[in-house]
PDB file of N, CA and C in Angstrom:
ATOM      1  N   UNK A 213    -232.269   5.567 178.475  1.00 59.00           N
ATOM      2  CA  UNK A 213    -230.814   5.164 178.717  1.00 59.00           C
ATOM      3  C   UNK A 213    -230.698   3.807 179.396  1.00 59.00           C
ATOM      4  N   UNK A 214    -229.621   3.107 179.085  1.00 68.00           N
ATOM      5  CA  UNK A 214    -229.425   1.808 179.707  1.00 68.00           C
ATOM      6  C   UNK A 214    -229.257   1.976 181.298  1.00 68.00           C
ATOM      7  N   UNK A 215    -229.690   0.965 181.992  1.00 79.00           N
ATOM      8  CA  UNK A 215    -229.395   0.953 183.377  1.00 79.00           C
ATOM      9  C   UNK A 215    -227.877   0.687 183.715  1.00 79.00           C
ATOM     10  N   UNK A 216    -227.447   1.096 184.841  1.00 85.00           N
ATOM     11  CA  UNK A 216    -226.046   0.956 185.172  1.00 85.00           C
ATOM     12  C   UNK A 216    -225.719  -0.498 185.320  1.00 85.00           C
ATOM     13  N   UNK A 217    -224.634  -0.995 184.587  1.00 87.00           N
ATOM     14  CA  UNK A 217    -224.216  -2.378 184.745  1.00 87.00           C
ATOM     15  C   UNK A 217    -223.579  -2.563 186.115  1.00 87.00           C
ATOM     16  N   UNK A 218    -223.531  -3.830 186.508  1.00 87.00           N
ATOM     17  CA  UNK A 218    -223.026  -4.142 187.855  1.00 87.00           C
ATOM     18  C   UNK A 218    -221.627  -3.705 188.091  1.00 87.00           C
ATOM     19  N   UNK A 219    -220.789  -3.911 187.032  1.00 83.00           N
ATOM     20  CA  UNK A 219    -219.330  -3.473 187.150  1.00 83.00           C
ATOM     21  C   UNK A 219    -219.211  -1.975 187.535  1.00 83.00           C
ATOM     22  N   UNK A 220    -220.149  -1.163 186.959  1.00 86.00           N
ATOM     23  CA  UNK A 220    -220.092   0.293 187.180  1.00 86.00           C
ATOM     24  C   UNK A 220    -220.576   0.604 188.570  1.00 86.00           C
ATOM     25  N   UNK A 221    -221.684  -0.014 188.942  1.00 88.00           N
ATOM     26  CA  UNK A 221    -222.209   0.274 190.296  1.00 88.00           C
ATOM     27  C   UNK A 221    -221.155  -0.165 191.394  1.00 88.00           C
ATOM     28  N   UNK A 222    -220.529  -1.260 191.229  1.00 89.00           N
ATOM     29  CA  UNK A 222    -219.501  -1.658 192.269  1.00 89.00           C
ATOM     30  C   UNK A 222    -218.394  -0.697 192.342  1.00 89.00           C
ATOM     31  N   UNK A 223    -217.868  -0.344 191.122  1.00 86.00           N
ATOM     32  CA  UNK A 223    -216.711   0.579 191.105  1.00 86.00           C
ATOM     33  C   UNK A 223    -217.138   1.943 191.660  1.00 86.00           C
ATOM     34  N   UNK A 224    -218.298   2.404 191.309  1.00 88.00           N
ATOM     35  CA  UNK A 224    -218.801   3.685 191.770  1.00 88.00           C
ATOM     36  C   UNK A 224    -218.917   3.729 193.277  1.00 88.00           C
ATOM     37  N   UNK A 225    -219.470   2.677 193.832  1.00 89.00           N
ATOM     38  CA  UNK A 225    -219.652   2.589 195.285  1.00 89.00           C
ATOM     39  C   UNK A 225    -218.335   2.522 196.042  1.00 89.00           C
ATOM     40  N   UNK A 226    -217.327   1.908 195.458  1.00 87.00           N
ATOM     41  CA  UNK A 226    -216.007   1.865 196.089  1.00 87.00           C
ATOM     42  C   UNK A 226    -215.445   3.340 196.098  1.00 87.00           C
ATOM     43  N   UNK A 227    -215.522   4.014 195.051  1.00 86.00           N
ATOM     44  CA  UNK A 227    -214.970   5.390 195.014  1.00 86.00           C
ATOM     45  C   UNK A 227    -215.832   6.352 195.853  1.00 86.00           C
ATOM     46  N   UNK A 228    -217.113   6.201 195.877  1.00 85.00           N
ATOM     47  CA  UNK A 228    -217.912   7.096 196.741  1.00 85.00           C
ATOM     48  C   UNK A 228    -217.663   6.878 198.233  1.00 85.00           C
ATOM     49  N   UNK A 229    -217.392   5.657 198.558  1.00 87.00           N
ATOM     50  CA  UNK A 229    -217.202   5.269 199.993  1.00 87.00           C
ATOM     51  C   UNK A 229    -215.812   5.809 200.485  1.00 87.00           C
ATOM     52  N   UNK A 230    -215.000   6.309 199.569  1.00 80.00           N
ATOM     53  CA  UNK A 230    -213.664   6.770 199.970  1.00 80.00           C
ATOM     54  C   UNK A 230    -213.733   8.041 200.852  1.00 80.00           C
ATOM     55  N   UNK A 231    -214.853   8.721 200.839  1.00 82.00           N
ATOM     56  CA  UNK A 231    -215.010   9.919 201.648  1.00 82.00           C
ATOM     57  C   UNK A 231    -213.979  10.964 201.349  1.00 82.00           C
ATOM     58  N   UNK A 232    -213.872  11.275 199.961  1.00 84.00           N
ATOM     59  CA  UNK A 232    -212.893  12.261 199.521  1.00 84.00           C
ATOM     60  C   UNK A 232    -213.432  13.642 199.333  1.00 84.00           C
ATOM     61  N   UNK A 233    -214.613  13.927 199.847  1.00 88.00           N
ATOM     62  CA  UNK A 233    -215.107  15.295 199.796  1.00 88.00           C
ATOM     63  C   UNK A 233    -216.078  15.580 198.698  1.00 88.00           C
ATOM     64  N   UNK A 234    -216.761  16.733 198.829  1.00 89.00           N
ATOM     65  CA  UNK A 234    -217.821  17.045 197.896  1.00 89.00           C
ATOM     66  C   UNK A 234    -217.383  17.308 196.492  1.00 89.00           C
ATOM     67  N   UNK A 235    -216.204  17.929 196.309  1.00 92.00           N
ATOM     68  CA  UNK A 235    -215.721  18.194 194.966  1.00 92.00           C
ATOM     69  C   UNK A 235    -215.528  16.841 194.197  1.00 92.00           C
ATOM     70  N   UNK A 236    -214.859  15.880 194.882  1.00 89.00           N
ATOM     71  CA  UNK A 236    -214.674  14.592 194.271  1.00 89.00           C
ATOM     72  C   UNK A 236    -216.047  13.873 194.014  1.00 89.00           C
ATOM     73  N   UNK A 237    -216.928  14.024 194.963  1.00 88.00           N
ATOM     74  CA  UNK A 237    -218.242  13.431 194.810  1.00 88.00           C
ATOM     75  C   UNK A 237    -218.969  14.050 193.610  1.00 88.00           C
ATOM     76  N   UNK A 238    -218.790  15.326 193.394  1.00 93.00           N
ATOM     77  CA  UNK A 238    -219.420  16.008 192.206  1.00 93.00           C
ATOM     78  C   UNK A 238    -218.780  15.469 190.919  1.00 93.00           C
ATOM     79  N   UNK A 239    -217.423  15.258 190.949  1.00 92.00           N
ATOM     80  CA  UNK A 239    -216.770  14.657 189.794  1.00 92.00           C
ATOM     81  C   UNK A 239    -217.276  13.319 189.459  1.00 92.00           C
ATOM     82  N   UNK A 240    -217.474  12.466 190.512  1.00 91.00           N
ATOM     83  CA  UNK A 240    -217.977  11.076 190.267  1.00 91.00           C
ATOM     84  C   UNK A 240    -219.451  11.176 189.713  1.00 91.00           C
ATOM     85  N   UNK A 241    -220.212  12.048 190.218  1.00 91.00           N
ATOM     86  CA  UNK A 241    -221.601  12.203 189.714  1.00 91.00           C
ATOM     87  C   UNK A 241    -221.588  12.585 188.233  1.00 91.00           C
ATOM     88  N   UNK A 242    -220.696  13.546 187.907  1.00 94.00           N
ATOM     89  CA  UNK A 242    -220.629  13.994 186.519  1.00 94.00           C
ATOM     90  C   UNK A 242    -220.146  12.843 185.619  1.00 94.00           C
ATOM     91  N   UNK A 243    -219.139  12.049 186.083  1.00 90.00           N
ATOM     92  CA  UNK A 243    -218.621  10.924 185.376  1.00 90.00           C
ATOM     93  C   UNK A 243    -219.749   9.903 185.126  1.00 90.00           C
ATOM     94  N   UNK A 244    -220.520   9.630 186.194  1.00 91.00           N
ATOM     95  CA  UNK A 244    -221.601   8.653 186.088  1.00 91.00           C
ATOM     96  C   UNK A 244    -222.628   9.062 185.038  1.00 91.00           C
ATOM     97  N   UNK A 245    -222.895  10.389 185.035  1.00 91.00           N
ATOM     98  CA  UNK A 245    -223.899  10.920 184.088  1.00 91.00           C
ATOM     99  C   UNK A 245    -223.354  10.759 182.660  1.00 91.00           C
ATOM    100  N   UNK A 246    -222.061  11.094 182.416  1.00 89.00           N
ATOM    101  CA  UNK A 246    -221.408  10.869 181.144  1.00 89.00           C
ATOM    102  C   UNK A 246    -221.489   9.420 180.672  1.00 89.00           C
ATOM    103  N   UNK A 247    -221.123   8.521 181.588  1.00 87.00           N
ATOM    104  CA  UNK A 247    -221.115   7.080 181.248  1.00 87.00           C
ATOM    105  C   UNK A 247    -222.509   6.616 180.870  1.00 87.00           C
ATOM    106  N   UNK A 248    -223.486   7.116 181.557  1.00 89.00           N
ATOM    107  CA  UNK A 248    -224.887   6.742 181.301  1.00 89.00           C
ATOM    108  C   UNK A 248    -225.353   7.310 179.957  1.00 89.00           C
ATOM    109  N   UNK A 249    -224.976   8.523 179.695  1.00 87.00           N
ATOM    110  CA  UNK A 249    -225.274   9.153 178.379  1.00 87.00           C
ATOM    111  C   UNK A 249    -224.646   8.377 177.223  1.00 87.00           C
ATOM    112  N   UNK A 250    -223.465   7.910 177.462  1.00 82.00           N
ATOM    113  CA  UNK A 250    -222.737   7.107 176.368  1.00 82.00           C
ATOM    114  C   UNK A 250    -223.091   5.666 176.329  1.00 82.00           C
ATOM    115  N   UNK A 251    -223.979   5.166 177.210  1.00 84.00           N
ATOM    116  CA  UNK A 251    -224.432   3.845 177.261  1.00 84.00           C
ATOM    117  C   UNK A 251    -223.483   2.810 177.913  1.00 84.00           C
ATOM    118  N   UNK A 252    -222.625   3.284 178.806  1.00 82.00           N
ATOM    119  CA  UNK A 252    -221.650   2.406 179.468  1.00 82.00           C
ATOM    120  C   UNK A 252    -220.940   1.533 178.510  1.00 82.00           C
ATOM    121  N   UNK A 253    -220.326   2.110 177.520  1.00 77.00           N
ATOM    122  CA  UNK A 253    -219.588   1.295 176.561  1.00 77.00           C
ATOM    123  C   UNK A 253    -218.337   0.720 177.195  1.00 77.00           C
ATOM    124  N   UNK A 254    -218.084  -0.510 176.897  1.00 71.00           N
ATOM    125  CA  UNK A 254    -216.936  -1.223 177.440  1.00 71.00           C
ATOM    126  C   UNK A 254    -215.909  -1.345 176.291  1.00 71.00           C
ATOM    127  N   UNK A 255    -214.845  -0.531 176.363  1.00 64.00           N
ATOM    128  CA  UNK A 255    -213.757  -0.646 175.383  1.00 64.00           C
ATOM    129  C   UNK A 255    -212.834  -1.736 175.885  1.00 64.00           C
ATOM    130  N   UNK A 256    -212.443  -2.625 174.975  1.00 63.00           N
ATOM    131  CA  UNK A 256    -211.636  -3.801 175.441  1.00 63.00           C
ATOM    132  C   UNK A 256    -210.113  -3.616 175.342  1.00 63.00           C
ATOM    133  N   UNK A 257    -209.696  -2.392 174.969  1.00 66.00           N
ATOM    134  CA  UNK A 257    -208.221  -2.213 174.913  1.00 66.00           C
ATOM    135  C   UNK A 257    -207.762  -1.484 176.139  1.00 66.00           C
ATOM    136  N   UNK A 258    -206.600  -1.848 176.647  1.00 74.00           N
ATOM    137  CA  UNK A 258    -206.081  -1.228 177.835  1.00 74.00           C
ATOM    138  C   UNK A 258    -205.222  -0.020 177.616  1.00 74.00           C
ATOM    139  N   UNK A 259    -204.822   0.623 178.612  1.00 79.00           N
ATOM    140  CA  UNK A 259    -203.976   1.812 178.475  1.00 79.00           C
ATOM    141  C   UNK A 259    -202.459   1.335 178.441  1.00 79.00           C
ATOM    142  N   UNK A 260    -201.699   2.138 177.749  1.00 83.00           N
ATOM    143  CA  UNK A 260    -200.290   1.895 177.596  1.00 83.00           C
ATOM    144  C   UNK A 260    -199.657   1.747 178.980  1.00 83.00           C
ATOM    145  N   UNK A 261    -198.790   0.755 179.101  1.00 87.00           N
ATOM    146  CA  UNK A 261    -198.102   0.487 180.323  1.00 87.00           C
ATOM    147  C   UNK A 261    -196.767   1.286 180.443  1.00 87.00           C
ATOM    148  N   UNK A 262    -196.133   1.604 179.376  1.00 91.00           N
ATOM    149  CA  UNK A 262    -194.913   2.317 179.339  1.00 91.00           C
ATOM    150  C   UNK A 262    -195.067   3.661 180.076  1.00 91.00           C
ATOM    151  N   UNK A 263    -194.284   3.845 181.024  1.00 92.00           N
ATOM    152  CA  UNK A 263    -194.273   5.136 181.787  1.00 92.00           C
ATOM    153  C   UNK A 263    -195.300   5.228 182.934  1.00 92.00           C
ATOM    154  N   UNK A 264    -196.125   4.151 183.075  1.00 91.00           N
ATOM    155  CA  UNK A 264    -197.117   4.127 184.114  1.00 91.00           C
ATOM    156  C   UNK A 264    -196.422   4.043 185.447  1.00 91.00           C
ATOM    157  N   UNK A 265    -196.958   4.772 186.487  1.00 89.00           N
ATOM    158  CA  UNK A 265    -196.356   4.705 187.811  1.00 89.00           C
ATOM    159  C   UNK A 265    -196.317   3.232 188.335  1.00 89.00           C
ATOM    160  N   UNK A 266    -195.165   2.924 188.946  1.00 88.00           N
ATOM    161  CA  UNK A 266    -195.008   1.530 189.411  1.00 88.00           C
ATOM    162  C   UNK A 266    -196.099   1.049 190.413  1.00 88.00           C
ATOM    163  N   UNK A 267    -196.453   1.986 191.272  1.00 86.00           N
ATOM    164  CA  UNK A 267    -197.533   1.677 192.244  1.00 86.00           C
ATOM    165  C   UNK A 267    -198.888   1.310 191.568  1.00 86.00           C
ATOM    166  N   UNK A 268    -199.158   2.042 190.524  1.00 84.00           N
ATOM    167  CA  UNK A 268    -200.391   1.762 189.808  1.00 84.00           C
ATOM    168  C   UNK A 268    -200.271   0.388 189.018  1.00 84.00           C
ATOM    169  N   UNK A 269    -199.098   0.142 188.503  1.00 85.00           N
ATOM    170  CA  UNK A 269    -198.895  -1.190 187.882  1.00 85.00           C
ATOM    171  C   UNK A 269    -199.008  -2.270 188.885  1.00 85.00           C
ATOM    172  N   UNK A 270    -198.494  -2.139 190.095  1.00 82.00           N
ATOM    173  CA  UNK A 270    -198.606  -3.093 191.175  1.00 82.00           C
ATOM    174  C   UNK A 270    -200.095  -3.401 191.414  1.00 82.00           C
ATOM    175  N   UNK A 271    -200.884  -2.373 191.555  1.00 82.00           N
ATOM    176  CA  UNK A 271    -202.280  -2.573 191.866  1.00 82.00           C
ATOM    177  C   UNK A 271    -202.989  -3.220 190.730  1.00 82.00           C
ATOM    178  N   UNK A 272    -202.812  -2.728 189.480  1.00 80.00           N
ATOM    179  CA  UNK A 272    -203.476  -3.243 188.277  1.00 80.00           C
ATOM    180  C   UNK A 272    -203.082  -4.757 188.133  1.00 80.00           C
ATOM    181  N   UNK A 273    -201.859  -5.038 188.396  1.00 78.00           N
ATOM    182  CA  UNK A 273    -201.365  -6.412 188.317  1.00 78.00           C
ATOM    183  C   UNK A 273    -202.014  -7.439 189.281  1.00 78.00           C
ATOM    184  N   UNK A 274    -202.632  -6.888 190.324  1.00 74.00           N
ATOM    185  CA  UNK A 274    -203.270  -7.713 191.269  1.00 74.00           C
ATOM    186  C   UNK A 274    -204.793  -7.646 191.146  1.00 74.00           C
ATOM    187  N   UNK A 275    -205.257  -7.339 189.934  1.00 73.00           N
ATOM    188  CA  UNK A 275    -206.708  -7.326 189.647  1.00 73.00           C
ATOM    189  C   UNK A 275    -207.466  -6.118 190.182  1.00 73.00           C
ATOM    190  N   UNK A 276    -206.755  -5.091 190.528  1.00 70.00           N
ATOM    191  CA  UNK A 276    -207.420  -3.844 191.127  1.00 70.00           C
ATOM    192  C   UNK A 276    -208.270  -4.144 192.303  1.00 70.00           C
ATOM    193  N   UNK A 277    -207.790  -5.096 193.092  1.00 70.00           N
ATOM    194  CA  UNK A 277    -208.609  -5.442 194.272  1.00 70.00           C
ATOM    195  C   UNK A 277    -208.394  -4.401 195.385  1.00 70.00           C
ATOM    196  N   UNK A 278    -209.447  -4.187 196.150  1.00 70.00           N
ATOM    197  CA  UNK A 278    -209.388  -3.164 197.229  1.00 70.00           C
ATOM    198  C   UNK A 278    -208.373  -3.588 198.232  1.00 70.00           C
ATOM    199  N   UNK A 279    -208.248  -4.805 198.538  1.00 69.00           N
ATOM    200  CA  UNK A 279    -207.341  -5.242 199.587  1.00 69.00           C
ATOM    201  C   UNK A 279    -205.906  -5.190 199.103  1.00 69.00           C
ATOM    202  N   UNK A 280    -205.658  -5.080 197.791  1.00 66.00           N
ATOM    203  CA  UNK A 280    -204.325  -4.931 197.284  1.00 66.00           C
ATOM    204  C   UNK A 280    -203.979  -3.503 196.903  1.00 66.00           C
ATOM    205  N   UNK A 281    -204.821  -2.639 197.261  1.00 73.00           N
ATOM    206  CA  UNK A 281    -204.613  -1.192 196.884  1.00 73.00           C
ATOM    207  C   UNK A 281    -203.408  -0.678 197.729  1.00 73.00           C
ATOM    208  N   UNK A 282    -202.390  -0.235 196.963  1.00 77.00           N
ATOM    209  CA  UNK A 282    -201.160   0.187 197.694  1.00 77.00           C
ATOM    210  C   UNK A 282    -201.380   1.564 198.399  1.00 77.00           C
ATOM    211  N   UNK A 283    -200.608   1.778 199.431  1.00 82.00           N
ATOM    212  CA  UNK A 283    -200.720   2.982 200.190  1.00 82.00           C
ATOM    213  C   UNK A 283    -199.538   3.904 199.786  1.00 82.00           C
ATOM    214  N   UNK A 284    -199.835   5.088 199.438  1.00 84.00           N
ATOM    215  CA  UNK A 284    -198.845   6.101 198.946  1.00 84.00           C
ATOM    216  C   UNK A 284    -198.417   6.881 200.114  1.00 84.00           C
ATOM    217  N   UNK A 285    -197.110   6.890 200.369  1.00 89.00           N
ATOM    218  CA  UNK A 285    -196.552   7.672 201.498  1.00 89.00           C
ATOM    219  C   UNK A 285    -196.510   9.094 201.136  1.00 89.00           C
ATOM    220  N   UNK A 286    -196.713   9.965 202.103  1.00 92.00           N
ATOM    221  CA  UNK A 286    -196.777  11.383 201.807  1.00 92.00           C
ATOM    222  C   UNK A 286    -195.523  11.912 201.124  1.00 92.00           C
ATOM    223  N   UNK A 287    -194.379  11.438 201.540  1.00 94.00           N
ATOM    224  CA  UNK A 287    -193.121  11.862 200.876  1.00 94.00           C
ATOM    225  C   UNK A 287    -192.996  11.454 199.468  1.00 94.00           C
ATOM    226  N   UNK A 288    -193.710  10.414 199.066  1.00 91.00           N
ATOM    227  CA  UNK A 288    -193.676   9.949 197.651  1.00 91.00           C
ATOM    228  C   UNK A 288    -194.727  10.620 196.691  1.00 91.00           C
ATOM    229  N   UNK A 289    -195.600  11.444 197.188  1.00 92.00           N
ATOM    230  CA  UNK A 289    -196.687  11.996 196.488  1.00 92.00           C
ATOM    231  C   UNK A 289    -196.166  12.874 195.355  1.00 92.00           C
ATOM    232  N   UNK A 290    -195.235  13.824 195.531  1.00 94.00           N
ATOM    233  CA  UNK A 290    -194.720  14.573 194.439  1.00 94.00           C
ATOM    234  C   UNK A 290    -194.183  13.788 193.272  1.00 94.00           C
ATOM    235  N   UNK A 291    -193.364  12.755 193.542  1.00 94.00           N
ATOM    236  CA  UNK A 291    -192.825  11.981 192.468  1.00 94.00           C
ATOM    237  C   UNK A 291    -193.918  11.198 191.787  1.00 94.00           C
ATOM    238  N   UNK A 292    -194.853  10.642 192.550  1.00 92.00           N
ATOM    239  CA  UNK A 292    -195.936   9.881 191.980  1.00 92.00           C
ATOM    240  C   UNK A 292    -196.767  10.795 191.053  1.00 92.00           C
ATOM    241  N   UNK A 293    -197.082  12.006 191.494  1.00 94.00           N
ATOM    242  CA  UNK A 293    -197.863  12.935 190.673  1.00 94.00           C
ATOM    243  C   UNK A 293    -197.133  13.243 189.381  1.00 94.00           C
ATOM    244  N   UNK A 294    -195.827  13.513 189.446  1.00 96.00           N
ATOM    245  CA  UNK A 294    -195.066  13.826 188.224  1.00 96.00           C
ATOM    246  C   UNK A 294    -195.038  12.627 187.268  1.00 96.00           C
ATOM    247  N   UNK A 295    -194.885  11.444 187.749  1.00 94.00           N
ATOM    248  CA  UNK A 295    -194.911  10.251 186.924  1.00 94.00           C
ATOM    249  C   UNK A 295    -196.297  10.055 186.397  1.00 94.00           C
ATOM    250  N   UNK A 296    -197.331  10.236 187.194  1.00 92.00           N
ATOM    251  CA  UNK A 296    -198.693  10.054 186.722  1.00 92.00           C
ATOM    252  C   UNK A 296    -199.043  10.996 185.567  1.00 92.00           C
ATOM    253  N   UNK A 297    -198.731  12.274 185.719  1.00 94.00           N
ATOM    254  CA  UNK A 297    -199.089  13.266 184.728  1.00 94.00           C
ATOM    255  C   UNK A 297    -198.295  13.036 183.418  1.00 94.00           C
ATOM    256  N   UNK A 298    -196.978  12.646 183.567  1.00 94.00           N
ATOM    257  CA  UNK A 298    -196.201  12.334 182.384  1.00 94.00           C
ATOM    258  C   UNK A 298    -196.797  11.164 181.608  1.00 94.00           C
ATOM    259  N   UNK A 299    -197.185  10.182 182.349  1.00 93.00           N
ATOM    260  CA  UNK A 299    -197.851   8.970 181.747  1.00 93.00           C
ATOM    261  C   UNK A 299    -199.101   9.354 181.104  1.00 93.00           C
ATOM    262  N   UNK A 300    -199.926  10.145 181.777  1.00 91.00           N
ATOM    263  CA  UNK A 300    -201.284  10.556 181.283  1.00 91.00           C
ATOM    264  C   UNK A 300    -201.146  11.384 180.093  1.00 91.00           C
ATOM    265  N   UNK A 301    -200.138  12.325 180.049  1.00 91.00           N
ATOM    266  CA  UNK A 301    -199.937  13.110 178.774  1.00 91.00           C
ATOM    267  C   UNK A 301    -199.468  12.235 177.642  1.00 91.00           C
ATOM    268  N   UNK A 302    -198.716  11.185 177.953  1.00 91.00           N
ATOM    269  CA  UNK A 302    -198.273  10.311 176.827  1.00 91.00           C
ATOM    270  C   UNK A 302    -199.414   9.491 176.218  1.00 91.00           C
ATOM    271  N   UNK A 303    -200.487   9.376 176.975  1.00 88.00           N
ATOM    272  CA  UNK A 303    -201.677   8.644 176.469  1.00 88.00           C
ATOM    273  C   UNK A 303    -202.607   9.520 175.546  1.00 88.00           C
ATOM    274  N   UNK A 304    -202.416  10.809 175.595  1.00 86.00           N
ATOM    275  CA  UNK A 304    -203.316  11.640 174.862  1.00 86.00           C
ATOM    276  C   UNK A 304    -203.024  11.722 173.454  1.00 86.00           C
ATOM    277  N   UNK A 305    -204.031  11.835 172.568  1.00 78.00           N
ATOM    278  CA  UNK A 305    -203.833  11.956 171.099  1.00 78.00           C
ATOM    279  C   UNK A 305    -203.128  13.234 170.806  1.00 78.00           C
ATOM    280  N   UNK A 306    -202.450  13.323 169.648  1.00 79.00           N
ATOM    281  CA  UNK A 306    -201.730  14.508 169.215  1.00 79.00           C
ATOM    282  C   UNK A 306    -202.512  15.718 169.229  1.00 79.00           C
ATOM    283  N   UNK A 307    -203.796  15.663 168.734  1.00 75.00           N
ATOM    284  CA  UNK A 307    -204.602  16.865 168.683  1.00 75.00           C
ATOM    285  C   UNK A 307    -204.895  17.522 170.080  1.00 75.00           C
ATOM    286  N   UNK A 308    -204.794  16.697 171.097  1.00 72.00           N
ATOM    287  CA  UNK A 308    -205.105  17.146 172.456  1.00 72.00           C
ATOM    288  C   UNK A 308    -203.908  17.772 173.163  1.00 72.00           C
ATOM    289  N   UNK A 309    -202.730  17.569 172.689  1.00 65.00           N
ATOM    290  CA  UNK A 309    -201.478  17.981 173.411  1.00 65.00           C
ATOM    291  C   UNK A 309    -201.258  19.476 173.197  1.00 65.00           C
TER     292      UNK A 309
END
């Protein structure tokens, strides 16, 4: 298998450093294994913007920089989650819905 490209190592380290618990760590490890198995393919098309949560658009619009990462207030979490899942479902192919 191909070695991990620098972009992947940097992103992986940012997420691991978040200290989000063992379940999240297991998810990241599984994701890293999947990416390695698939050869770290870089798809050049982005995700649909329509319906994307504004906070996510704000962060993406600033180059996904850690220092520009927005903070989600506790009271905004339910609305953010609803918007996120609606957006995510809209990205799925018909056979997956």
